[in-house]
Coordinates of C-alpha atoms in Angstrom, one line a residue:
M20 CA -118.4 3.4 133.4
R21 CA -116.1 1.4 135.6
V22 CA -112.5 2.4 136.0
S23 CA -109.5 1.6 138.1
L24 CA -108.8 4.3 140.8
N25 CA -105.1 3.5 140.8
W26 CA -105.0 4.1 137.0
V27 CA -106.8 7.4 137.3
L28 CA -104.6 8.7 140.1
E29 CA -101.5 7.7 138.2
V30 CA -102.6 9.7 135.1
A31 CA -103.9 12.6 137.0
G32 CA -100.7 13.0 138.9
V33 CA -102.5 12.9 142.3
D34 CA -101.1 11.3 145.4
P35 CA -101.7 7.5 145.1
G36 CA -102.6 7.4 148.8
S37 CA -105.6 9.8 148.3
D38 CA -108.7 8.8 150.1
P39 CA -111.0 7.0 147.6
A40 CA -114.1 8.5 149.2
E41 CA -112.7 12.0 148.8
V42 CA -111.8 11.3 145.2
G43 CA -115.4 10.2 144.6
R44 CA -116.8 13.3 146.3
R45 CA -114.6 15.6 144.2
L46 CA -115.6 14.0 141.0
T47 CA -119.2 14.1 141.9
A48 CA -118.9 17.8 142.7
A49 CA -117.3 18.3 139.3
G50 CA -120.4 16.8 137.6
L51 CA -119.2 13.2 137.2
E52 CA -121.5 11.3 139.6
V53 CA -119.6 8.5 141.3
E54 CA -122.3 5.9 142.1
S55 CA -120.1 3.6 144.0
V56 CA -116.5 3.0 145.1
E57 CA -115.8 -0.7 145.3
Q58 CA -112.6 -2.0 147.0
V59 CA -111.1 -4.9 145.1
G60 CA -108.1 -7.2 145.7
H61 CA -108.0 -6.5 149.4
D62 CA -109.5 -9.9 150.2
I63 CA -106.6 -11.8 148.6
S64 CA -103.6 -12.9 150.7
G65 CA -101.0 -15.6 150.8
V66 CA -100.6 -15.8 147.0
V67 CA -97.0 -15.7 145.7
V68 CA -95.1 -16.0 142.5
A69 CA -93.8 -19.6 142.1
E70 CA -91.9 -21.6 139.4
V71 CA -93.0 -25.0 138.2
T72 CA -89.9 -27.3 138.6
E73 CA -91.4 -30.7 137.9
I74 CA -94.7 -32.2 136.5
E75 CA -95.9 -35.8 137.0
E76 CA -98.8 -36.9 134.8
L77 CA -101.2 -39.0 136.9
T78 CA -103.0 -41.7 135.0
G79 CA -106.2 -43.7 135.6
F80 CA -108.5 -40.7 135.8
K81 CA -111.2 -39.5 133.4
K82 CA -109.7 -36.0 133.3
P83 CA -106.1 -34.7 133.2
V84 CA -104.5 -34.6 136.6
R85 CA -101.0 -33.4 137.2
Y86 CA -98.9 -33.5 140.4
C87 CA -96.6 -30.4 140.2
Q88 CA -93.5 -29.4 142.2
V89 CA -93.4 -25.6 142.6
D90 CA -90.6 -23.5 144.1
T91 CA -91.1 -20.1 145.8
S92 CA -87.4 -19.7 146.7
S93 CA -88.4 -19.8 150.4
G94 CA -87.7 -23.4 151.3
E95 CA -88.4 -26.9 149.9
P96 CA -90.6 -27.2 146.8
R97 CA -94.2 -27.8 147.4
G98 CA -96.3 -30.5 145.7
V99 CA -99.6 -29.3 144.2
I100 CA -102.4 -31.2 142.4
C101 CA -103.6 -29.3 139.3
G102 CA -105.9 -30.2 136.4
A103 CA -104.8 -27.5 133.9
V104 CA -102.5 -28.4 131.1
N105 CA -101.6 -25.0 129.7
F106 CA -98.3 -24.6 131.5
A107 CA -95.0 -26.4 131.5
V108 CA -91.8 -26.9 133.6
G109 CA -90.1 -23.5 134.0
D110 CA -93.2 -21.4 133.8
R111 CA -93.9 -19.0 136.6
V112 CA -97.4 -19.1 138.1
P113 CA -99.4 -17.6 141.0
L114 CA -99.5 -20.1 143.9
A115 CA -102.0 -19.8 146.8
Q116 CA -100.2 -21.4 149.7
P117 CA -101.9 -23.1 152.6
G118 CA -103.6 -20.4 154.7
A119 CA -104.1 -18.2 151.7
R120 CA -107.4 -16.4 151.0
L121 CA -109.0 -15.8 147.6
P122 CA -111.9 -13.5 146.5
G123 CA -115.1 -14.4 148.3
G124 CA -113.4 -15.5 151.5
F125 CA -112.3 -18.8 149.9
E126 CA -109.5 -20.3 152.1
I127 CA -106.8 -22.6 150.9
G128 CA -105.4 -25.5 152.9
A129 CA -103.3 -28.6 152.4
R130 CA -105.4 -31.7 151.7
K131 CA -104.9 -35.2 150.3
T132 CA -106.4 -35.8 146.9
Y133 CA -105.6 -38.3 144.0
G134 CA -103.2 -40.1 146.4
H135 CA -101.0 -37.1 147.0
I136 CA -100.9 -34.2 149.5
S137 CA -101.7 -30.9 147.7
E138 CA -100.0 -28.0 149.5
G139 CA -101.9 -25.1 148.0
M140 CA -103.4 -24.3 144.6
I141 CA -102.1 -22.9 141.3
C142 CA -104.5 -20.2 140.3
S143 CA -106.3 -19.1 137.2
A144 CA -107.2 -15.5 136.4
A145 CA -110.9 -16.1 137.4
E146 CA -109.8 -17.5 140.8
L147 CA -107.9 -14.3 141.4
G148 CA -110.7 -12.0 140.4
I149 CA -109.1 -10.6 137.3
G150 CA -111.4 -11.9 134.6
E151 CA -113.7 -14.8 133.7
D152 CA -111.0 -17.1 132.1
H153 CA -111.4 -20.5 133.7
S154 CA -109.7 -22.3 130.8
G155 CA -106.3 -22.6 132.3
I156 CA -103.7 -21.4 134.8
L157 CA -102.5 -17.8 134.7
V158 CA -99.0 -18.0 133.3
L159 CA -96.8 -15.1 134.3
A160 CA -93.9 -13.4 132.6
P161 CA -90.5 -15.2 132.8
D162 CA -89.1 -12.3 134.7
A163 CA -91.8 -12.3 137.4
P164 CA -89.9 -12.1 140.8
L165 CA -89.9 -15.5 142.4
G166 CA -91.6 -15.5 145.8
A167 CA -93.0 -12.0 145.4
D168 CA -96.4 -11.2 146.9
F169 CA -98.7 -11.6 143.9
V170 CA -101.2 -8.9 145.0
Q171 CA -98.5 -6.3 145.0
Y172 CA -96.8 -7.6 141.8
A173 CA -100.0 -7.5 139.8
G174 CA -101.4 -4.3 141.3
L175 CA -104.6 -6.1 142.5
D176 CA -105.3 -3.9 145.6
D177 CA -107.4 -1.2 144.1
H178 CA -110.7 0.6 144.1
V179 CA -113.1 0.6 141.1
L180 CA -115.1 3.8 140.5
D181 CA -118.5 3.3 138.9
I182 CA -119.3 6.7 137.3
A183 CA -122.6 7.7 135.8
V184 CA -121.6 9.8 132.7
T185 CA -124.3 12.1 131.2
P186 CA -124.7 12.0 127.4
D187 CA -123.0 15.4 127.0
R188 CA -119.8 14.3 128.7
G189 CA -118.4 11.8 126.2
Y190 CA -114.8 12.8 127.1
A191 CA -115.4 11.4 130.6
L192 CA -115.7 7.8 129.3
S193 CA -112.0 7.4 129.6
V194 CA -109.2 7.5 132.1
R195 CA -108.0 10.6 130.3
G196 CA -111.2 12.5 130.8
V197 CA -111.7 11.5 134.5
S198 CA -108.1 12.2 135.3
R199 CA -108.3 15.7 133.8
E200 CA -111.3 16.5 136.0
L201 CA -109.5 15.1 139.1
A202 CA -106.3 17.0 138.4
T203 CA -108.3 20.2 138.1
S204 CA -110.1 19.5 141.4
Y205 CA -106.8 18.9 143.2
G206 CA -105.1 21.8 141.5
V207 CA -102.2 19.7 140.0
R208 CA -100.7 19.9 136.6
F209 CA -102.3 17.4 134.1
T210 CA -100.2 15.5 131.6
D211 CA -102.3 14.3 128.7
P212 CA -101.7 10.6 128.1
A213 CA -102.6 11.2 124.4
D214 CA -99.3 12.9 124.0
A215 CA -97.2 10.4 126.0
D216 CA -95.0 7.9 124.3
L217 CA -96.0 9.1 120.8
P218 CA -93.6 8.3 117.9
A219 CA -92.0 11.5 116.6
D220 CA -93.5 11.0 113.2
F221 CA -97.0 9.9 114.3
A222 CA -98.7 12.4 111.9
A223 CA -96.5 11.7 108.9
V224 CA -98.3 10.4 105.8
S225 CA -95.9 8.6 103.5
G226 CA -98.2 7.5 100.7
Q227 CA -101.1 5.2 101.8
V228 CA -100.3 2.1 103.8
H229 CA -103.7 0.8 102.6
A230 CA -105.8 2.8 100.2
A231 CA -108.8 4.3 101.9
S232 CA -111.3 7.2 101.4
I233 CA -114.4 8.7 102.9
G234 CA -117.4 8.2 100.7
D235 CA -120.0 10.0 102.9
P236 CA -118.6 13.1 104.7
T237 CA -121.9 13.3 106.8
A238 CA -121.0 10.0 108.4
C239 CA -117.2 10.3 109.0
D240 CA -114.8 13.3 108.9
R241 CA -111.5 11.5 109.8
F242 CA -110.3 8.0 109.0
V243 CA -106.9 6.7 109.8
L244 CA -105.2 3.4 109.0
R245 CA -101.9 2.0 110.1
Q246 CA -100.3 -1.3 109.1
M247 CA -97.9 -3.7 110.8
R248 CA -96.3 -6.9 109.6
G249 CA -94.8 -10.0 111.3
F250 CA -96.9 -9.6 114.5
D251 CA -96.7 -12.7 116.8
P252 CA -100.4 -13.7 117.3
A253 CA -99.4 -15.9 120.3
A254 CA -97.8 -13.0 122.2
A255 CA -99.2 -12.7 125.7
T256 CA -101.0 -9.6 127.1
P257 CA -99.0 -8.1 130.0
L258 CA -100.5 -8.8 133.4
R259 CA -101.1 -5.2 134.5
M260 CA -103.0 -4.6 131.2
R261 CA -105.2 -7.6 131.9
V262 CA -105.9 -6.4 135.4
R263 CA -106.9 -2.9 134.2
L264 CA -109.1 -4.3 131.5
A265 CA -110.8 -6.5 134.1
R266 CA -111.4 -3.5 136.4
G267 CA -113.0 -1.7 133.4
G268 CA -115.3 -4.7 132.8
L269 CA -113.6 -6.0 129.7
R270 CA -112.4 -9.5 129.2
T271 CA -109.0 -10.6 127.8
V272 CA -109.2 -11.9 124.2
S273 CA -105.7 -11.6 122.5
L274 CA -102.9 -9.1 122.6
A275 CA -104.1 -7.3 119.4
V276 CA -107.7 -6.9 120.7
D277 CA -106.5 -6.2 124.3
V278 CA -104.3 -3.3 123.2
T279 CA -107.1 -1.6 121.2
N280 CA -109.5 -2.0 124.2
Y281 CA -106.8 -0.8 126.6
L282 CA -106.3 2.4 124.7
M283 CA -110.1 2.9 124.4
L284 CA -110.3 2.8 128.1
E285 CA -107.3 5.1 128.5
L286 CA -108.0 7.7 125.8
G287 CA -111.7 7.2 124.9
Q288 CA -110.9 6.5 121.3
P289 CA -112.4 3.2 120.0
L290 CA -110.0 1.3 117.7
H291 CA -110.4 -1.8 115.5
A292 CA -107.8 -4.2 114.1
F293 CA -108.4 -6.0 110.8
D294 CA -106.5 -9.1 109.5
A295 CA -104.7 -7.4 106.6
D296 CA -104.5 -10.7 104.6
R297 CA -108.3 -10.8 104.6
L298 CA -108.8 -7.4 103.2
S299 CA -109.7 -7.0 99.5
G300 CA -108.9 -3.8 97.7
P301 CA -109.3 -0.2 98.8
I302 CA -111.4 0.7 101.9
V303 CA -114.2 3.2 101.9
V304 CA -116.4 4.6 104.7
R305 CA -119.9 5.0 103.3
R306 CA -123.6 4.4 103.9
A307 CA -124.9 0.8 103.3
E308 CA -126.5 0.0 99.9
P309 CA -129.9 -1.6 99.6
G310 CA -129.8 -5.3 100.2
E311 CA -126.4 -5.5 101.7
K312 CA -125.7 -7.8 104.7
L313 CA -122.9 -8.3 107.2
E314 CA -122.1 -11.1 109.6
T315 CA -120.8 -9.3 112.7
L316 CA -118.4 -10.6 115.3
D317 CA -121.3 -12.0 117.4
H318 CA -122.0 -14.4 114.5
V319 CA -125.3 -12.7 113.6
L320 CA -126.1 -12.0 109.9
R321 CA -127.5 -8.5 109.8
D322 CA -129.6 -6.9 107.1
L323 CA -128.1 -3.4 106.7
D324 CA -130.2 -0.3 106.5
P325 CA -129.3 2.4 103.8
D326 CA -128.8 4.8 106.8
D327 CA -126.2 2.5 108.4
V328 CA -122.5 3.6 108.3
V329 CA -120.2 0.9 107.1
I330 CA -116.6 0.3 106.4
A331 CA -116.3 -1.6 103.1
D332 CA -113.7 -3.0 100.7
S333 CA -114.2 -4.4 97.2
S334 CA -116.0 -7.4 98.7
G335 CA -118.6 -5.3 100.4
P336 CA -119.2 -4.2 104.0
I337 CA -116.5 -5.5 106.5
S338 CA -117.6 -3.6 109.6
M339 CA -120.5 -1.7 111.1
A340 CA -118.7 1.6 111.6
G341 CA -118.3 2.6 115.3
T342 CA -120.4 -0.4 116.5
M343 CA -118.9 -3.9 115.7
G344 CA -116.5 -5.4 113.2
G345 CA -117.3 -8.1 110.7
L346 CA -116.5 -11.8 111.0
L347 CA -114.8 -12.0 107.6
T348 CA -111.9 -9.8 108.6
E349 CA -111.7 -10.8 112.3
I350 CA -108.3 -11.1 113.9
S351 CA -107.6 -14.8 114.5
E352 CA -105.0 -16.8 116.3
T353 CA -102.9 -16.9 113.1
S354 CA -103.1 -13.3 112.1
S355 CA -99.6 -11.8 111.7
N356 CA -100.3 -8.8 109.4
L357 CA -102.7 -6.2 110.9
V358 CA -104.4 -3.0 109.8
I359 CA -105.3 -0.7 112.7
E360 CA -108.3 1.6 112.1
A361 CA -109.2 4.7 114.1
A362 CA -111.9 7.2 113.0
H363 CA -114.2 10.0 114.0
F364 CA -117.8 9.1 113.1
E365 CA -120.9 11.3 113.3
A366 CA -122.4 10.8 116.8
R367 CA -126.1 10.7 115.8
A368 CA -125.5 8.3 112.9
I369 CA -123.8 5.8 115.2
A370 CA -126.6 6.2 117.9
R371 CA -129.3 5.5 115.3
E372 CA -127.4 2.5 113.9
S373 CA -126.8 0.8 117.3
R374 CA -130.5 1.3 118.3
R375 CA -131.8 0.1 114.9
H376 CA -129.9 -3.2 115.3
K377 CA -130.2 -3.4 119.1
L378 CA -126.4 -3.7 119.0
F379 CA -124.7 -1.8 121.8
S380 CA -121.0 -2.0 122.3
E381 CA -118.3 -0.1 124.2
A382 CA -117.4 1.6 120.9
S383 CA -120.9 2.8 120.1
Y384 CA -121.4 3.9 123.7
R385 CA -118.5 6.3 123.2
F386 CA -119.1 7.4 119.6
E387 CA -122.7 8.4 120.2
R388 CA -121.6 10.7 123.0
G389 CA -118.8 12.4 121.1
V390 CA -115.2 11.4 120.6
D391 CA -112.2 13.7 120.3
R392 CA -111.6 14.3 116.6
E393 CA -107.9 14.8 117.2
L394 CA -107.4 11.3 118.7
P395 CA -107.4 9.0 115.7
L396 CA -103.8 9.9 114.6
R397 CA -102.5 9.6 118.2
A398 CA -104.4 6.6 119.4
S399 CA -103.6 4.5 116.2
A400 CA -99.9 5.5 116.5
K401 CA -99.8 4.4 120.2
A402 CA -101.6 1.1 119.3
A403 CA -99.1 0.3 116.6
A404 CA -96.1 1.1 118.9
L405 CA -97.6 -1.0 121.7
L406 CA -98.3 -4.0 119.5
A407 CA -94.8 -3.8 117.9
G408 CA -93.2 -3.6 121.4
L409 CA -95.2 -6.4 122.9
G410 CA -95.9 -8.7 119.9
G411 CA -92.8 -8.1 117.7
G412 CA -93.2 -7.3 114.0
S413 CA -92.6 -4.0 112.4
V414 CA -94.8 -1.0 111.8
V415 CA -95.1 0.1 108.1
P416 CA -93.9 3.7 108.0
G417 CA -96.6 6.4 107.7
C418 CA -100.3 6.1 107.7
T419 CA -103.4 6.5 105.5
H420 CA -105.2 9.7 106.6
A421 CA -108.5 10.6 104.9
Q422 CA -110.3 13.6 106.4
V423 CA -112.9 16.3 105.7
E424 CA -112.1 19.8 107.0
V425 CA -114.3 20.8 109.9
P426 CA -114.5 24.5 110.9
Q427 CA -113.1 25.5 114.3
V428 CA -115.9 26.5 116.8
S429 CA -115.4 30.0 118.2
I430 CA -117.7 31.4 120.9
T431 CA -117.9 35.1 121.8
M432 CA -118.8 35.6 125.5
A433 CA -118.8 38.6 127.8
V434 CA -116.4 38.3 130.6
D435 CA -119.1 38.8 133.2
Y436 CA -121.6 36.5 131.6
P437 CA -121.0 33.7 134.1
D438 CA -121.5 36.2 136.9
K439 CA -124.9 37.1 135.5
V440 CA -126.0 33.5 135.1
A441 CA -124.9 32.5 138.7
G442 CA -125.9 35.7 140.4
T443 CA -122.4 36.1 141.9
V444 CA -119.1 37.8 141.0
Y445 CA -116.3 35.4 139.9
G446 CA -114.0 38.0 138.4
R447 CA -112.1 38.0 135.2
D448 CA -109.1 36.0 136.5
A449 CA -111.4 33.2 137.7
V450 CA -113.3 33.0 134.4
L451 CA -110.0 32.8 132.4
R452 CA -108.5 30.3 134.7
R453 CA -111.5 28.0 134.6
L454 CA -111.8 28.2 130.8
H455 CA -108.2 27.2 130.6
D456 CA -108.8 24.3 133.0
V457 CA -111.5 23.0 130.6
G458 CA -108.9 23.2 127.8
C459 CA -110.2 26.2 125.9
E460 CA -108.0 28.7 124.0
V461 CA -109.0 32.2 125.0
A462 CA -108.3 35.5 123.3
E463 CA -110.0 38.8 122.8
P464 CA -111.2 40.3 119.5
A465 CA -108.7 42.3 117.6
S466 CA -110.5 45.6 118.4
R467 CA -110.2 45.0 122.1
A468 CA -106.6 43.7 121.9
Q469 CA -105.5 46.9 120.1
E470 CA -106.5 49.2 122.9
P471 CA -103.5 50.9 124.4
D472 CA -104.1 49.6 128.0
A473 CA -104.5 46.0 126.9
A474 CA -101.5 43.9 127.9
P475 CA -101.0 40.5 126.2
V476 CA -100.8 37.6 128.6
R477 CA -99.6 34.2 127.3
G478 CA -101.8 31.2 128.0
S479 CA -100.5 28.6 130.4
A480 CA -98.4 25.7 129.0
G481 CA -100.4 23.5 126.7
T482 CA -102.9 26.1 125.4
G483 CA -100.7 28.1 123.0
A484 CA -103.2 30.9 123.0
N485 CA -102.6 34.7 123.5
R486 CA -104.9 36.1 126.1
Y487 CA -105.3 39.8 126.8
Q488 CA -105.9 41.3 130.1
R489 CA -106.5 45.0 130.9
P490 CA -106.0 46.2 134.5
D491 CA -109.4 46.8 136.0
H492 CA -109.4 50.1 137.9
G493 CA -113.2 50.2 138.2
K494 CA -113.8 52.6 135.3
H495 CA -114.4 50.0 132.6
D496 CA -117.8 48.2 132.0
R497 CA -117.0 44.5 132.3
S498 CA -120.2 43.6 130.4
K499 CA -118.6 45.2 127.3
Q500 CA -115.4 43.1 127.6
K501 CA -115.6 40.2 125.2
L502 CA -113.7 36.9 125.0
A503 CA -113.2 34.8 121.9
V504 CA -113.2 31.2 123.2
M505 CA -112.2 28.1 121.1
P506 CA -113.3 24.9 122.9
P507 CA -111.0 21.9 122.9
S508 CA -111.5 19.1 120.4
W509 CA -112.6 16.8 123.2
R510 CA -115.5 19.0 124.2
P511 CA -117.9 19.1 121.2
D512 CA -120.7 19.9 123.6
L513 CA -119.4 23.4 124.1
Q514 CA -121.2 25.5 121.4
F515 CA -122.7 28.6 123.1
P516 CA -121.9 31.1 125.8
W517 CA -124.1 29.5 128.3
D518 CA -122.2 26.2 127.9
L519 CA -119.0 28.1 128.9
A520 CA -120.8 29.8 131.8
E521 CA -121.8 26.4 133.1
E522 CA -118.2 25.2 133.0
V523 CA -117.1 28.2 135.0
I524 CA -119.8 27.7 137.6
R525 CA -119.3 24.0 137.8
L526 CA -115.5 24.3 138.5
E527 CA -116.0 27.1 140.9
G528 CA -118.5 25.0 142.8
Y529 CA -122.2 24.8 142.6
E530 CA -122.3 25.1 146.4
N531 CA -120.9 28.7 146.0
V532 CA -123.9 29.8 144.0
P533 CA -126.0 32.0 146.3
V534 CA -129.6 31.2 147.2
R535 CA -131.8 34.2 147.6
T536 CA -135.6 34.6 148.0
P537 CA -137.1 36.5 145.1
R538 CA -138.4 39.9 146.0
A539 CA -141.4 41.6 144.4
T540 CA -140.7 44.7 142.3
A541 CA -141.4 47.7 144.5
G542 CA -143.9 50.5 143.8
R543 CA -146.5 48.6 141.8
G544 CA -148.8 46.9 144.3
L545 CA -152.0 44.9 143.4
T546 CA -153.8 45.3 140.1
E547 CA -157.5 46.5 140.0
R548 CA -158.7 43.0 139.4
Q549 CA -156.6 41.6 142.3
R550 CA -157.9 44.3 144.7
L551 CA -161.5 43.5 143.7
R552 CA -161.0 39.8 144.3
R553 CA -159.4 40.3 147.7
T554 CA -162.2 42.7 148.8
T555 CA -164.9 40.3 147.7
G556 CA -163.3 37.3 149.4
R557 CA -162.9 39.1 152.7
S558 CA -166.6 40.3 152.6
L559 CA -167.8 36.8 152.0
A560 CA -165.5 35.4 154.8
W561 CA -166.9 38.0 157.3
S562 CA -170.4 36.9 156.3
G563 CA -169.6 33.3 157.4
Y564 CA -168.8 31.7 154.0
V565 CA -165.9 29.3 153.5
E566 CA -163.9 29.2 150.2
V567 CA -163.4 25.8 148.7
L568 CA -160.5 25.3 146.3
S569 CA -161.4 22.5 143.8
Q570 CA -158.2 20.5 143.0
P571 CA -157.8 19.6 139.3
F572 CA -157.8 15.9 138.3
S573 CA -159.8 15.0 141.4
F574 CA -163.3 13.3 141.6
R575 CA -166.1 15.7 142.4
G576 CA -169.5 13.9 142.9
R577 CA -172.8 15.7 142.6
L578 CA -174.6 16.7 145.8
R579 CA -177.7 14.6 146.3
P580 CA -180.6 15.1 148.8
A581 CA -180.5 12.9 151.8
A582 CA -182.5 9.7 151.4
A583 CA -186.0 9.7 153.0
A584 CA -186.2 7.9 156.2

């Protein structure tokens, strides 16, 4: 997974001037292997924010050619030749002045072309290294500060972390997950972005904004829909969002799609937006029926398997759940009424589905590794609020929330179990602290909590759990002290005591686990068979014999008499 270091440091609350190499080392020590730290944007200089004041259309050429006057508020306007036609007088654009450097060491100079002197270059997103869009000039917001350094304005100077995430760490496929680990490593307080900027009524269900149900509880246990009307499909994606998407390896499509992708990178919750005007009747999450087909967004007509999980309306399947949407309900450049979908699908079902169709997406990559079941309500509410703020329109109050109750996982573990696994003593306080850092709620069974010398200790902010701690005067057997641990919703991989022990050992540092040479049990000595073999071997050696150890899986030819002379 590729992710912006600036974004991670911002969410984690860590000093933005932290050494990227040290950040990579800390994350690797925490179990998130950072394969590379790539510096980006540092090779761009001399690019400023400019305003187009005049455009002259040059004729007599086979392609559009425009001679533009641009103002940077630092002197006389400059004349620049440009072939793009997606901007107009009054627009603000990035201008590479003579002497500027672009990604790849490309230098800009003044030159004569098409009968005019071009003093620089008006840049596209691709030329600035923030995407693959060569279709036109990057048009900036009207309030972009004239003459400002573009690298600083757009936040281009950054580092990209390439992290190898193991299949059991699905929570780390997001800025939220990586930042949590980094905040723990630096010992700073972590503020969960899933709780930031949430509408006060994000969990309110006022009827159904669009009728929906779960037809197969083994495939999906939570399904959330929100609806908005009057959205402006031509609204532009903010520059900083485009930059962060590009750093994460995603291209800019449209505001509606970009917002869902942005929140997927930030929180780890895949989202999908439907064109509400193309939906037909109630929506249901179910398994595919024999003979059903679906044309996905990649324009491939797919034969669905009865084990595939689909989202369907009265017309049939409209999306391969957790993998890719259908072409029929795709957001288009005219879509103004949207339905935003967020769900929690069964990981193995999505993994089998994506492999069966050889269709791998950013969404399936996350779902098959486990997504936080508590995110759909929050992520969909944040998406609706972002789209309303950036693209106008209004959010329909409430949401559709279909769910299947899932029992809370509770793990009973002895306080000293991590000590036994690691072969070292961490102590009760360290175990409780590390379990809290992971996000667990920790308490002791009622029988333990009722003992007279057990003092209740409130969990740290954010856990809401009562923890009980008895002063240890050396007279109590720590192996009999039990903890009742409830893992957080974003860690479905925590199921057994050894999983919790691994978390304690990981956060305390693998380098602190002692290395000792095993010692034989005293007082037993050799067996009768071993003594007989050793005595026989020594007797043969004293008589001049040499022992040959035949290696397995090696060629052993037969001995043959020497050939006659």
